Structures are given as structure tokens and as C-alpha cells.
Amino acid sequence: MLELRLSGSGGQGLILGGIILAEAAILDGKLAIQSQSYGPEARGGSSKSEVLISNKPIHFPKVTKPNLVLAMTQAALDKYATDLPDDGILITDSMLVQQVPERLSRVYELPITATAKEELGRDLFANIVALGAIVELTDVVTKESLVKAVLSRVPAGTEEVNQKALSLGAALISAKK
């Protein structure tokens, strides 16, 4: 079973990102559970989306030992990555996270928001860039299912830019390999 936690601040689209990831897993014939929590603020408060993906029944619907944590802000890293094992995967937005715990051995500091802003014109697509990076790194779902799940959830007329966002995220990981 893979346990993933996508964290950041409200308004970054991480709840939607978790929903998309879970839907992609289901499209691949896997079992998935997605849950979310966020602070009382509509935008700017802490938020997290947790996704469990497995080929076997999932008996507990919460992440207990994350395999991967995406931290889109320093506050999210400080709050939601404390239980990431030393060999777990940490992906950070290098524009918004400056201090990464030294104990972690698998850290990917990526310009997620900067890439969305520079290449797509808006930081609004950072969550989709992050999904592209996660799937390129982990193969947790197939790229085909990820594209289908993204396209089923994004507003009409944004399909092309969202597909480009996925490709840009994948390219951030490819450049690190």
C-alpha cells in the first residue's frame, strides 16, 4: 500500500490533487481512499489531502506512515512531514520551502509554483505540475489514468494547459534522474 500526503495552504488545489490521484488509481483498477483536512481559513490556512492506494483492501482510511509527502509551503512541511520515515520521499516547492530536515535521504526540491507561473502564466496550475512530478517519480498510477482523471476534473477549455502542466511536472523529475 502507498500512503501519500499532499500538503500546503488553502487555495493551492491540493484537495483537488488528492481527489484526482485517487480517481486515477481507481481507473487503474486499484483501491483508493482520499481524505482531507484544512484550517478554518478559506485561503492561506494549512491544508492536506491524504491518499491511500492499494491492490488489497484498505482497512484504515488514514495515512499512518506516509511513503511520500508533498509540501508546498514551509508551514505544511513543518506540520505534516514529521511522521515521514527517514527513507520516505519528500517533494517540496523550492520557492516556498527553505528548510528541509537533514534526516531525510530522498528529497526532491522542485520549482513547482515557479514552473507553473513561468511556463503556464499562472501559479493556479502548481497542483497539476506537482501531480505530474509525483507520478513520474513513483509510477503510483499510470500516466494515462492520471490524464483522464485530471481532464474529468478541470474546467472545460483548460484541458490543454493542464496536460502541459502534467508534462512540466514530469520533466522536473526527469531532470533530477
CSV table of C-alpha atoms in Angstrom, one decimal:
chain,number,residue,atom,x,y,z
A,1,MET,CA,0.0,0.0,0.0
A,2,LEU,CA,1.2,3.5,-0.8
A,3,GLU,CA,0.3,6.3,1.6
A,4,LEU,CA,0.7,9.8,0.2
A,5,ARG,CA,0.1,13.2,1.8
A,6,LEU,CA,-0.2,16.4,-0.3
A,7,SER,CA,0.1,19.4,2.0
A,8,GLY,CA,0.2,23.2,1.6
A,9,SER,CA,-2.0,26.1,2.2
A,10,GLY,CA,-5.7,26.5,1.3
A,11,GLY,CA,-6.2,27.7,-2.3
A,12,GLN,CA,-3.2,25.7,-3.7
A,13,GLY,CA,-5.6,23.0,-5.0
A,14,LEU,CA,-4.1,20.1,-3.0
A,15,ILE,CA,-7.5,18.7,-2.0
A,16,LEU,CA,-8.4,18.5,-5.7
A,17,GLY,CA,-4.9,17.0,-6.4
A,18,GLY,CA,-5.7,14.2,-3.9
A,19,ILE,CA,-9.1,13.5,-5.4
A,20,ILE,CA,-7.5,13.3,-8.9
A,21,LEU,CA,-4.8,10.9,-7.7
A,22,ALA,CA,-7.4,8.7,-6.1
A,23,GLU,CA,-9.5,8.7,-9.2
A,24,ALA,CA,-6.5,7.8,-11.3
A,25,ALA,CA,-5.8,4.8,-9.0
A,26,ILE,CA,-9.4,3.6,-9.4
A,27,LEU,CA,-9.2,4.0,-13.2
A,28,ASP,CA,-6.1,1.7,-12.9
A,29,GLY,CA,-8.2,-0.9,-11.1
A,30,LYS,CA,-6.6,-0.2,-7.7
A,31,LEU,CA,-8.4,0.6,-4.4
A,32,ALA,CA,-8.1,4.1,-3.2
A,33,ILE,CA,-9.2,6.3,-0.3
A,34,GLN,CA,-8.8,10.1,-0.2
A,35,SER,CA,-9.4,12.2,2.9
A,36,GLN,CA,-8.7,15.9,3.6
A,37,SER,CA,-8.4,18.4,6.3
A,38,TYR,CA,-7.8,22.1,6.4
A,39,GLY,CA,-7.8,25.1,8.7
A,40,PRO,CA,-10.8,27.3,9.3
A,41,GLU,CA,-9.4,29.9,6.8
A,42,ALA,CA,-10.8,29.6,3.3
A,43,ARG,CA,-7.4,30.5,1.8
A,44,GLY,CA,-4.0,30.6,3.3
A,45,GLY,CA,-4.6,28.2,6.2
A,46,SER,CA,-3.0,24.8,6.3
A,47,SER,CA,-4.5,22.0,4.2
A,48,LYS,CA,-3.7,18.4,3.5
A,49,SER,CA,-5.1,15.7,1.3
A,50,GLU,CA,-4.2,12.1,2.1
A,51,VAL,CA,-4.4,9.3,-0.5
A,52,LEU,CA,-4.1,5.6,0.2
A,53,ILE,CA,-3.6,3.4,-2.9
A,54,SER,CA,-3.5,-0.4,-2.7
A,55,ASN,CA,-4.2,-3.6,-4.6
A,56,LYS,CA,-5.6,-5.1,-1.4
A,57,PRO,CA,-8.4,-4.0,0.8
A,58,ILE,CA,-7.7,-0.9,2.9
A,59,HIS,CA,-8.7,-1.4,6.5
A,60,PHE,CA,-7.9,2.1,7.9
A,61,PRO,CA,-8.8,5.2,5.9
A,62,LYS,CA,-6.0,7.5,7.2
A,63,VAL,CA,-2.3,7.8,6.4
A,64,THR,CA,-0.4,6.3,9.4
A,65,LYS,CA,3.1,6.0,7.8
A,66,PRO,CA,3.5,8.2,4.7
A,67,ASN,CA,5.6,6.9,1.8
A,68,LEU,CA,5.6,10.3,0.2
A,69,VAL,CA,4.8,13.8,1.4
A,70,LEU,CA,4.4,16.8,-0.9
A,71,ALA,CA,5.0,20.1,1.0
A,72,MET,CA,4.1,23.2,-0.9
A,73,THR,CA,4.8,25.6,2.0
A,74,GLN,CA,7.3,25.6,4.9
A,75,ALA,CA,4.4,25.6,7.3
A,76,ALA,CA,3.0,22.5,5.7
A,77,LEU,CA,6.4,20.8,5.8
A,78,ASP,CA,6.8,21.6,9.5
A,79,LYS,CA,3.3,20.4,10.3
A,80,TYR,CA,2.7,17.4,8.1
A,81,ALA,CA,6.0,15.8,7.4
A,82,THR,CA,7.1,15.0,11.0
A,83,ASP,CA,6.0,11.3,10.6
A,84,LEU,CA,7.7,10.8,7.2
A,85,PRO,CA,10.2,8.0,7.7
A,86,ASP,CA,13.9,8.8,7.0
A,87,ASP,CA,13.8,6.8,3.8
A,88,GLY,CA,10.4,8.3,2.7
A,89,ILE,CA,10.1,10.6,-0.3
A,90,LEU,CA,9.7,14.3,0.3
A,91,ILE,CA,8.8,16.7,-2.6
A,92,THR,CA,9.0,20.4,-1.8
A,93,ASP,CA,8.2,23.5,-3.7
A,94,SER,CA,11.7,25.1,-3.7
A,95,MET,CA,10.1,28.6,-4.0
A,96,LEU,CA,8.1,28.2,-0.8
A,97,VAL,CA,10.1,25.8,1.3
A,98,GLN,CA,13.6,26.7,2.5
A,99,GLN,CA,14.4,24.4,5.4
A,100,VAL,CA,14.3,20.6,4.8
A,101,PRO,CA,15.0,18.1,7.6
A,102,GLU,CA,18.6,16.7,7.2
A,103,ARG,CA,17.4,13.3,8.3
A,104,LEU,CA,15.6,12.7,5.1
A,105,SER,CA,17.6,10.9,2.3
A,106,ARG,CA,15.1,11.2,-0.6
A,107,VAL,CA,14.3,14.8,-1.1
A,108,TYR,CA,13.2,16.5,-4.3
A,109,GLU,CA,13.3,20.3,-4.1
A,110,LEU,CA,11.4,21.3,-7.2
A,111,PRO,CA,10.4,24.8,-8.6
A,112,ILE,CA,6.7,23.7,-8.8
A,113,THR,CA,5.0,27.1,-8.4
A,114,ALA,CA,7.7,28.9,-10.4
A,115,THR,CA,7.3,26.5,-13.2
A,116,ALA,CA,3.5,26.9,-13.3
A,117,LYS,CA,3.8,30.7,-13.2
A,118,GLU,CA,6.7,31.0,-15.8
A,119,GLU,CA,5.5,28.2,-18.3
A,120,LEU,CA,1.8,28.4,-17.9
A,121,GLY,CA,1.2,32.0,-16.8
A,122,ARG,CA,-0.5,31.2,-13.5
A,123,ASP,CA,0.5,29.6,-10.3
A,124,LEU,CA,-3.0,28.1,-10.3
A,125,PHE,CA,-1.6,25.1,-12.1
A,126,ALA,CA,1.0,24.2,-9.5
A,127,ASN,CA,-1.1,21.4,-8.1
A,128,ILE,CA,-1.2,19.7,-11.5
A,129,VAL,CA,2.5,20.3,-12.0
A,130,ALA,CA,3.0,18.5,-8.6
A,131,LEU,CA,0.9,15.6,-9.7
A,132,GLY,CA,3.0,15.2,-12.8
A,133,ALA,CA,6.1,15.1,-10.7
A,134,ILE,CA,4.7,12.6,-8.2
A,135,VAL,CA,3.6,10.1,-10.9
A,136,GLU,CA,6.8,10.5,-12.8
A,137,LEU,CA,8.8,9.7,-9.6
A,138,THR,CA,6.6,6.9,-8.2
A,139,ASP,CA,4.5,5.4,-11.0
A,140,VAL,CA,1.8,5.1,-8.4
A,141,VAL,CA,-0.7,5.4,-11.2
A,142,THR,CA,-0.4,5.2,-15.0
A,143,LYS,CA,0.1,8.4,-16.8
A,144,GLU,CA,-2.9,7.6,-19.0
A,145,SER,CA,-5.2,7.3,-15.9
A,146,LEU,CA,-3.7,10.5,-14.4
A,147,VAL,CA,-4.5,12.4,-17.6
A,148,LYS,CA,-8.1,11.0,-17.7
A,149,ALA,CA,-8.6,11.9,-14.0
A,150,VAL,CA,-7.3,15.4,-14.5
A,151,LEU,CA,-9.4,16.1,-17.6
A,152,SER,CA,-12.5,14.9,-15.8
A,153,ARG,CA,-12.0,17.4,-13.0
A,154,VAL,CA,-10.7,20.6,-14.7
A,155,PRO,CA,-12.9,23.3,-16.2
A,156,ALA,CA,-13.8,23.0,-19.8
A,157,GLY,CA,-11.3,24.9,-22.0
A,158,THR,CA,-8.3,24.2,-19.7
A,159,GLU,CA,-7.6,20.7,-20.9
A,160,GLU,CA,-4.5,21.5,-23.0
A,161,VAL,CA,-2.9,23.7,-20.3
A,162,ASN,CA,-3.5,21.1,-17.7
A,163,GLN,CA,-1.9,18.4,-19.8
A,164,LYS,CA,1.1,20.7,-20.3
A,165,ALA,CA,1.2,21.1,-16.5
A,166,LEU,CA,1.4,17.3,-16.0
A,167,SER,CA,4.3,17.2,-18.6
A,168,LEU,CA,6.1,20.0,-16.9
A,169,GLY,CA,5.9,18.2,-13.6
A,170,ALA,CA,7.2,15.0,-15.1
A,171,ALA,CA,10.1,17.0,-16.7
A,172,LEU,CA,11.1,18.4,-13.3
A,173,ILE,CA,11.7,14.8,-12.1
A,174,SER,CA,13.3,13.6,-15.3
A,175,ALA,CA,15.8,16.4,-15.0
A,176,LYS,CA,16.8,15.1,-11.5
A,177,LYS,CA,17.2,11.5,-12.5
